[in-house]
Coordinates of C-alpha atoms and ligand atoms in Angstrom, one line a residue:
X22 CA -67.0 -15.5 -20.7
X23 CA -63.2 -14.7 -21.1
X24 CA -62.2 -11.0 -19.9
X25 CA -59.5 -9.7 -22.0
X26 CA -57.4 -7.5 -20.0
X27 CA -58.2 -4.4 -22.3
X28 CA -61.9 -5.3 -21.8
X29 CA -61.5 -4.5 -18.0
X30 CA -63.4 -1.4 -16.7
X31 CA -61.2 1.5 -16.3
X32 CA -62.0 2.1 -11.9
X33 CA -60.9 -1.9 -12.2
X34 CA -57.7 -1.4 -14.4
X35 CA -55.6 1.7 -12.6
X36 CA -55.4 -0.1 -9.2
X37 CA -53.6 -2.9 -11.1
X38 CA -51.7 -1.0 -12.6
X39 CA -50.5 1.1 -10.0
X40 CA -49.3 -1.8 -8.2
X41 CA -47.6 -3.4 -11.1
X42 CA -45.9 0.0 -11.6
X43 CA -45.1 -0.1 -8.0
X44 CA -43.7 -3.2 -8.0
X45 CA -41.5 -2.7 -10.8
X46 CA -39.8 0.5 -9.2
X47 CA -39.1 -1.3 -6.0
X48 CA -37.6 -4.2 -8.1
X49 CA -35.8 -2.3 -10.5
X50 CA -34.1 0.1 -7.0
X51 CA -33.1 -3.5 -5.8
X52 CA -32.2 -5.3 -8.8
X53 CA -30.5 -2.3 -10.5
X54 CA -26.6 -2.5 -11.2
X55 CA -25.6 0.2 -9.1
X56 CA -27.9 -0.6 -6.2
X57 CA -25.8 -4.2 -6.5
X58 CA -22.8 -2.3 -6.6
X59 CA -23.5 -0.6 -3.7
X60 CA -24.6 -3.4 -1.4
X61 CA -21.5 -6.0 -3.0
X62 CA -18.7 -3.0 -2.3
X63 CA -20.0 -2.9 1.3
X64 CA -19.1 -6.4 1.6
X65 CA -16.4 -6.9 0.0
X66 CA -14.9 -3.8 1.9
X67 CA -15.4 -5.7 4.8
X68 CA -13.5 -9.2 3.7
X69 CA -10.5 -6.8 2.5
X70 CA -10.4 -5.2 6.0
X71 CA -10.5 -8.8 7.6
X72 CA -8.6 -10.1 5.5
X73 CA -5.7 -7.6 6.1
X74 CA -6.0 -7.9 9.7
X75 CA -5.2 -11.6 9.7
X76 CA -2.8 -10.7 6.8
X77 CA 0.1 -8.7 8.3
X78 CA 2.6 -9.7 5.9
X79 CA 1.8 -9.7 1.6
X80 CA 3.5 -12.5 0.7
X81 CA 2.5 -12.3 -3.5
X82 CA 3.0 -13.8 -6.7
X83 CA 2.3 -11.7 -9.9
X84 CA 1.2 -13.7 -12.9
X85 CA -0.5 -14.0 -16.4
X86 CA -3.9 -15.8 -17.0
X87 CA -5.3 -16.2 -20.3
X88 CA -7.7 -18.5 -20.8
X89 CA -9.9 -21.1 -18.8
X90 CA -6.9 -23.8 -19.2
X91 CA -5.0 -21.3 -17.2
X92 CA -7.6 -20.6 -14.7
X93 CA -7.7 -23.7 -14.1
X94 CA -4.0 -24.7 -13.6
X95 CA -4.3 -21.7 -11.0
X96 CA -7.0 -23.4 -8.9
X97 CA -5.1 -26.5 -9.1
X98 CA -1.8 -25.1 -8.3
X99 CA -3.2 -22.2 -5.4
X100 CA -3.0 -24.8 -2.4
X101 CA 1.0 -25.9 -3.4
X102 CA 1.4 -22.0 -3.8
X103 CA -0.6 -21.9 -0.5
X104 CA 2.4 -24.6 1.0
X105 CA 4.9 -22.3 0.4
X106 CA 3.9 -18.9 1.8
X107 CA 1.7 -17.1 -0.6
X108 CA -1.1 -15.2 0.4
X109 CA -1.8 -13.1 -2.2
X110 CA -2.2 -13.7 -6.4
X111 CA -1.9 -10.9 -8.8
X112 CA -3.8 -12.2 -11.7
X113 CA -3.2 -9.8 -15.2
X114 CA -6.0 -11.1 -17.5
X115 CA -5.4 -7.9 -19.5
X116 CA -8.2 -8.2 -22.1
X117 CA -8.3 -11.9 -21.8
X118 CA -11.9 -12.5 -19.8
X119 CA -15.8 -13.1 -21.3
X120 CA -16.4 -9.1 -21.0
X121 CA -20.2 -8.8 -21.6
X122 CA -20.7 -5.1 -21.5
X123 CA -18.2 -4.9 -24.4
X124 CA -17.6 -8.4 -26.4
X125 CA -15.8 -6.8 -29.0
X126 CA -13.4 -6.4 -26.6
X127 CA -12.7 -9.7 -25.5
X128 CA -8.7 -11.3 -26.6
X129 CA -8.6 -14.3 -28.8
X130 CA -9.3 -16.8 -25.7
X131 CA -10.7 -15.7 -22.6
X132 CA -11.5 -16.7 -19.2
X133 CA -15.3 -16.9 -18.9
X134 CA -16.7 -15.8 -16.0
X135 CA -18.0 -19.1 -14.7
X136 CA -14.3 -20.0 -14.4
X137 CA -13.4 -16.9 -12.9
X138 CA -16.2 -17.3 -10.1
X139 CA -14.7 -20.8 -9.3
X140 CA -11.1 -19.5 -8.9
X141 CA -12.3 -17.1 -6.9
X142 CA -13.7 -19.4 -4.3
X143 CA -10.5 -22.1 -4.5
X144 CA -9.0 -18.5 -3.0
X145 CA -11.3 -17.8 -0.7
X146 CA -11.3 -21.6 0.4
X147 CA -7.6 -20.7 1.2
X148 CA -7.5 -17.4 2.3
X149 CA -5.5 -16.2 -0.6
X150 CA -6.3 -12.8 -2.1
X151 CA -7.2 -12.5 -5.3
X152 CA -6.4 -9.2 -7.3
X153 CA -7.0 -9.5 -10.8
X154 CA -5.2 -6.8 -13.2
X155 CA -6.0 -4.9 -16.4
X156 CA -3.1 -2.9 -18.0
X157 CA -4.4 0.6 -17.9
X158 CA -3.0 3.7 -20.1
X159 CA 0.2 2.2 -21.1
X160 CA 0.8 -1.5 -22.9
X161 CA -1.6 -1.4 -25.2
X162 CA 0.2 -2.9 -28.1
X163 CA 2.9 -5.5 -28.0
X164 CA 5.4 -5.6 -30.8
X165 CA 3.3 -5.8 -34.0
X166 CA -0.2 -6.5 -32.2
X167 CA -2.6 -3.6 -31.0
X168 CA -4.6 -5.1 -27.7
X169 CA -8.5 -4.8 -28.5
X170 CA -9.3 -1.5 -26.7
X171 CA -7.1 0.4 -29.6
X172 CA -8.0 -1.8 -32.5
X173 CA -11.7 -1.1 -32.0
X174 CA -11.4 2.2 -30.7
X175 CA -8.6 3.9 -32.7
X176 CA -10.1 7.3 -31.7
X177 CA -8.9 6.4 -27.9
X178 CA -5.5 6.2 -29.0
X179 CA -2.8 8.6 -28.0
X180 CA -0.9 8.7 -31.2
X181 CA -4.0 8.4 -33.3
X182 CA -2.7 6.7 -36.8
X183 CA 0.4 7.1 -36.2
X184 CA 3.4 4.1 -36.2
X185 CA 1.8 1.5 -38.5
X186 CA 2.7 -1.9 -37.2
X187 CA 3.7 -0.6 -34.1
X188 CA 7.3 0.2 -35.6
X189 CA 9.6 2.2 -33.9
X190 CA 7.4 2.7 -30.7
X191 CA 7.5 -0.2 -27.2
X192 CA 3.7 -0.2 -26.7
X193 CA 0.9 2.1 -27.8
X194 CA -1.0 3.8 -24.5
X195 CA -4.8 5.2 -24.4
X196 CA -4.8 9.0 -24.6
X197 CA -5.8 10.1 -20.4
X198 CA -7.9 12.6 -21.6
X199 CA -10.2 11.3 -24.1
X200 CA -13.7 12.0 -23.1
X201 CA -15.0 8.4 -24.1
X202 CA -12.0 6.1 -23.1
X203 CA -13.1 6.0 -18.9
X204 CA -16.3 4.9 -19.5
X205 CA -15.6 1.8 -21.4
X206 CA -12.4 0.7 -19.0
X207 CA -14.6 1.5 -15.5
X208 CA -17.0 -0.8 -17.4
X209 CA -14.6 -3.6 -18.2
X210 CA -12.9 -3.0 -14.8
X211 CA -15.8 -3.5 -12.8
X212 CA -16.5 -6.9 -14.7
X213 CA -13.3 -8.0 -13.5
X214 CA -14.0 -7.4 -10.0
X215 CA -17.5 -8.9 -10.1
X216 CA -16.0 -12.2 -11.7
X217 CA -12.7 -12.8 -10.0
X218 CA -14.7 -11.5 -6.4
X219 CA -12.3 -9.3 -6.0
X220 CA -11.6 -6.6 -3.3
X221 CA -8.5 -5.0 -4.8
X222 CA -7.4 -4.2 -8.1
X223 CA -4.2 -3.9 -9.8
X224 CA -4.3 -1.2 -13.0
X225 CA -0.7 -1.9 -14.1
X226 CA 0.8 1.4 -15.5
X227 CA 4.3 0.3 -15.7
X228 CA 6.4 1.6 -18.8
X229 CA 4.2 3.9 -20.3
X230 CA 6.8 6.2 -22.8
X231 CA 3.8 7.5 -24.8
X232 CA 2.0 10.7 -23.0
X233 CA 1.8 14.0 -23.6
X234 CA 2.3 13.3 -27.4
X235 CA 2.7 15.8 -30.1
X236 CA 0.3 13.2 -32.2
X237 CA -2.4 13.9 -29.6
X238 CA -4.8 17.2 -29.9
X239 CA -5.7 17.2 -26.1
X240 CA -2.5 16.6 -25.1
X241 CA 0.0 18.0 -27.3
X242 CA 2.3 20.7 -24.9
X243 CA 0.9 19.3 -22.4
X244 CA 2.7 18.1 -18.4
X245 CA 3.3 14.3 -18.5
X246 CA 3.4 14.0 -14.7
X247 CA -0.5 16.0 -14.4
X248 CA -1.6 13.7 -17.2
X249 CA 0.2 10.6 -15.7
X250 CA -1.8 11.6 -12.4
X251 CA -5.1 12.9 -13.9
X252 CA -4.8 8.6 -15.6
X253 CA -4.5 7.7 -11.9
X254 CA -6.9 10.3 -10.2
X255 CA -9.4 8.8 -12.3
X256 CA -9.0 5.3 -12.2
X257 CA -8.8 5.8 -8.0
X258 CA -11.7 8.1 -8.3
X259 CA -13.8 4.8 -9.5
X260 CA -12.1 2.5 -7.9
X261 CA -11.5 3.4 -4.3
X262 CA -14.2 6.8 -4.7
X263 CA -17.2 4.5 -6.0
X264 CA -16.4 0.6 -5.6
X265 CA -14.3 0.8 -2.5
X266 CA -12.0 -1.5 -3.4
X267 CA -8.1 -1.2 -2.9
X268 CA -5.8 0.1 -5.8
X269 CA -2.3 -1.4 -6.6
X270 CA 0.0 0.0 -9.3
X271 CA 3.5 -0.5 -10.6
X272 CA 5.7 2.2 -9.7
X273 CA 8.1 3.0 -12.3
X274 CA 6.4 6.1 -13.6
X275 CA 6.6 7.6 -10.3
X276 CA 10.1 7.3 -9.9
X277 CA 12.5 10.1 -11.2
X278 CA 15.7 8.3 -12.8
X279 CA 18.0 10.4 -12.7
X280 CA 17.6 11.0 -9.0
X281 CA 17.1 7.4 -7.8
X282 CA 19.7 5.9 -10.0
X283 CA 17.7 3.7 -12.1
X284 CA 16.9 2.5 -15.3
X285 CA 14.6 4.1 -17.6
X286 CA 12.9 0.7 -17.6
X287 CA 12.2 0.7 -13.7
X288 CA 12.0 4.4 -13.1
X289 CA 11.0 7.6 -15.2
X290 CA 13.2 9.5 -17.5
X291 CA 10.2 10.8 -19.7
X292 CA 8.7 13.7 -17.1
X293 CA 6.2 11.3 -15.5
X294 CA 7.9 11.2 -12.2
X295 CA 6.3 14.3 -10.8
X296 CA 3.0 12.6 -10.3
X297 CA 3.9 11.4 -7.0
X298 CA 3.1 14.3 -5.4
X299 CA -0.2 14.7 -6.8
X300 CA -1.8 11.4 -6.1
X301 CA -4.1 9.4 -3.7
X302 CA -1.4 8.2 -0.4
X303 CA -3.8 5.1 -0.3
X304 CA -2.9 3.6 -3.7
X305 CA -0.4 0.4 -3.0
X306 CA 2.7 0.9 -5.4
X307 CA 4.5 -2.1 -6.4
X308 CA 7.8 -1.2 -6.9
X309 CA 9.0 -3.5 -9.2
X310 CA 12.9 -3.7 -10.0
X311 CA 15.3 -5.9 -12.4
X312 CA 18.3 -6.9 -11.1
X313 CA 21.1 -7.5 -8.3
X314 CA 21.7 -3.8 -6.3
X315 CA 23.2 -3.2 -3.0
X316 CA 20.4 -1.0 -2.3
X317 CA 17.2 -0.3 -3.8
X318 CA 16.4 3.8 -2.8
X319 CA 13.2 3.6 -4.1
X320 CA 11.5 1.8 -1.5
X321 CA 12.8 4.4 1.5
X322 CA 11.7 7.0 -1.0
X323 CA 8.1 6.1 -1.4
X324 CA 7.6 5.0 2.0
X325 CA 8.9 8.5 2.9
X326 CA 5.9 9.9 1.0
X327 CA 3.5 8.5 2.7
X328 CA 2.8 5.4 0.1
X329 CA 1.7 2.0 1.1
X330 CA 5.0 -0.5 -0.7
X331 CA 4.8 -3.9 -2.1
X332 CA 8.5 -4.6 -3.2
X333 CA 8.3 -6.7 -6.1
X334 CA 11.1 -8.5 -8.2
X335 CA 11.8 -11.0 -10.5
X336 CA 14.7 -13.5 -11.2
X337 CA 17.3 -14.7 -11.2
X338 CA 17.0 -15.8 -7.3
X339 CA 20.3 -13.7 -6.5
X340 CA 18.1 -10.7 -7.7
X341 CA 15.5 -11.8 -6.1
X342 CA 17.4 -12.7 -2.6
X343 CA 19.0 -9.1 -2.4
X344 CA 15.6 -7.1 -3.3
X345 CA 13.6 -9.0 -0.9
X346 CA 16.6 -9.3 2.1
X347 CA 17.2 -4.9 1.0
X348 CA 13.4 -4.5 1.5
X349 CA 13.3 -7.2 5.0
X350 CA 15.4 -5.2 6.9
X351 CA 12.9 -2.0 6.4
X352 CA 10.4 -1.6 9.9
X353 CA 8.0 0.4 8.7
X354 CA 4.3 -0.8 8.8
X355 CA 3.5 0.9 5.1
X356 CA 6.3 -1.5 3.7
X357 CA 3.9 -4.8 3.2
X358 CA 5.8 -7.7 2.3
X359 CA 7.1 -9.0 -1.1
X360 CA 5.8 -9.7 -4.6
X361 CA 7.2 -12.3 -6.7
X362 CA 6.6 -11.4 -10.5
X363 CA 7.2 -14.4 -12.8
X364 CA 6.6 -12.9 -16.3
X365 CA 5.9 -16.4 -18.4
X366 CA 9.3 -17.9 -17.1
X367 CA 7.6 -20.1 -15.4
X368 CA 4.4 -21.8 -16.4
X369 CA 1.5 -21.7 -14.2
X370 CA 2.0 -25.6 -12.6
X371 CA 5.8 -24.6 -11.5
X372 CA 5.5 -21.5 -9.6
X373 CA 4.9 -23.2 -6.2
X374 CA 9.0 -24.7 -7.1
X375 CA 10.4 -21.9 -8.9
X376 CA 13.3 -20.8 -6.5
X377 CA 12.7 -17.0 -6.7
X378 CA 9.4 -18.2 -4.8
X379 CA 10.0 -20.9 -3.1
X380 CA 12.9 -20.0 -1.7
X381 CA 12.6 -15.9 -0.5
X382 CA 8.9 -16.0 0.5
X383 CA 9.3 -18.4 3.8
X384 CA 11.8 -15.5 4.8
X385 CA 8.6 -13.0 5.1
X386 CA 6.6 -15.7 7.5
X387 CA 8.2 -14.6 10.5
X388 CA 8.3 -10.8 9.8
Ligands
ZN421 ZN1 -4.0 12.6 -25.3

């Protein structure tokens, strides 16, 4: 005779289904996200540590990937890049990756996450670092187009419904102190990390003009430079507090102008600059610069405060040559190495050539 299950005698039943329920709490503590969280930021705590102890000298290259084409000219193109010095890759993907916790907000293409896993372990294969990058607070639009975050959440915006078409404003930024905008970028964040394996994490912040906007009801009156640093507090808080992973940034909103004798392109002229002093000292700032200067304060300055440095410059290779041989001549162990930013003017296949890097990161071998 069959038994059905609901046919079984009661005293036969509950031992069953004690150890079914048993079973499933020991499997869910395992298997839950936070408990794989936990275990994988214990790891990968541990590669970063090795990996900076046989890594003296960051010898970088900052660049855009966008799609799975992309990912895959970067595998192909990681051991010339390899050839010629580089230990490190930057990678912004921005909004452009297979986000599952929020597929609304995945770009146009994407990289999926199979791809990202594979570049991942071409780096590891070469012992270049991997640190993906999502623009956070700032560079949210660009020209006419509103990135994904602020199209489908309009609410998280800082100048809510204001400057249709993006006219007369550089790039729309996420309002720091909306109560629903962490939870969805920690989420997106820590998809990153899991797909590209990373162990550091780059959250842009460069050129953010829009803070502390009259359009804003939380942060109308209020002190750019708390709210800057409140937008970093946080973002460190889940980063380094609860994934352990390392945090880069750009610089320029740290920088005061007027003092430094900068551009309000490469430093701040719109109050931000006062969040230096009330941020984590662990956060890596990339201090990123334009052109040709005798001397570039900035990088004395923040290695005065206590900040680990990663000089990073662009092109032509005279500007290049005179940030990097500036920065060279600097001893101190918090200064650590160079950063070679390429901003699309050079595609993917021809970074290993392009003289801004082939030609100033050999000088850093020997440091
Ligand atoms: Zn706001």
């Amino acid at each position: 005779m069959r038994h059905s299950v609901l046919a079984r005698p009661v005293f036969r039943r509950w031992p069953r289904l004690v150890c079914l329920t048993l079973l499933a709490a020991v499997l869910a503590l395992v298997f839950s996200p936070q408990q794989a969280n936990a275990e994988t930021a214990g790891a990968r705590a541990q590669r970063a540590k090795a990996w900076r102890a046989e890594n003296p000298v960051w010898r970088g290259v900052h660049l855009a990937v966008n799609s799975d084409a992309e990912a895959d000219a970067l595998g192909e193109a990681l051991p010339h890049l390899r050839s010629v010095g580089v230990n490190v890759v930057v990678a912004e993907v921005n909004y452009q990756f297979e986000f599952k916790s929020h597929p609304e907000l995945r770009g146009l293409s994407f990289v999926s996450k199979a791809r990202a896993q594979a570049l991942a372990g071409v780096g590891r294969s070469l012992d270049i670092r991997l640190i993906p990058e999502l623009n956070c607070l700032g560079h949210q639009s660009w020209k006419q187009s509103t990135a994904p975050l602020l199209t489908r959440h309009p609410e998280f915006d800082e100048t809510p419904g204001q400057f249709p078409g993006n006219k007369d404003i550089y790039c729309r930024s996420w309002c720091p102190q909306h109560p629903g905008v962490n939870p969805v970028v920690f989420a997106l964040i820590d998809e990153l990390v899991e797909g590209f394996g990373a162990n550091a994490f780059h959250v842009g912040m460069d050129e953010v003009f829009l803070i502390a906007s009259e359009h804003c009801p939380r942060c109308k009156g209020g002190d750019p430079a708390k709210l800057f640093a409140k937008a970093i507090t946080d973002l460190h808080g889940h980063l380094v507090g609860k994934r352990k992973l390392e945090m880069l940034m750009w610089g320029d909103r740290l920088l005061d102008a007027k003092a430094l004798g900068y551009s309000e392109w490469e430093a701040a002229k719109n109050g931000t600059a006062g969040a230096l002093a009330l941020i984590p000292k662990d956060i890596v700032i990339c201090d990123w610069h334009y052109g040709k200067q005798e001397k570039y304060p900035s990088v004395p300055w923040l290695l005065g405060q206590g900040f680990q440095v990663w000089p990073s410059g662009w092109q032509p290779l005279e500007a290049t040559k005179a940030f990097s041989d500036f920065a060279l001549q600097e001893k101190n162990p918090r200064l650590l190495g160079y950063l070679c930013t390429t901003w699309g003017k050079v595609p993917i296949t021809g970074v290993a050539e392009w003289p801004p890097v082939m030609q100033v990161l050999h000088d850093w071998e020997s440091r």
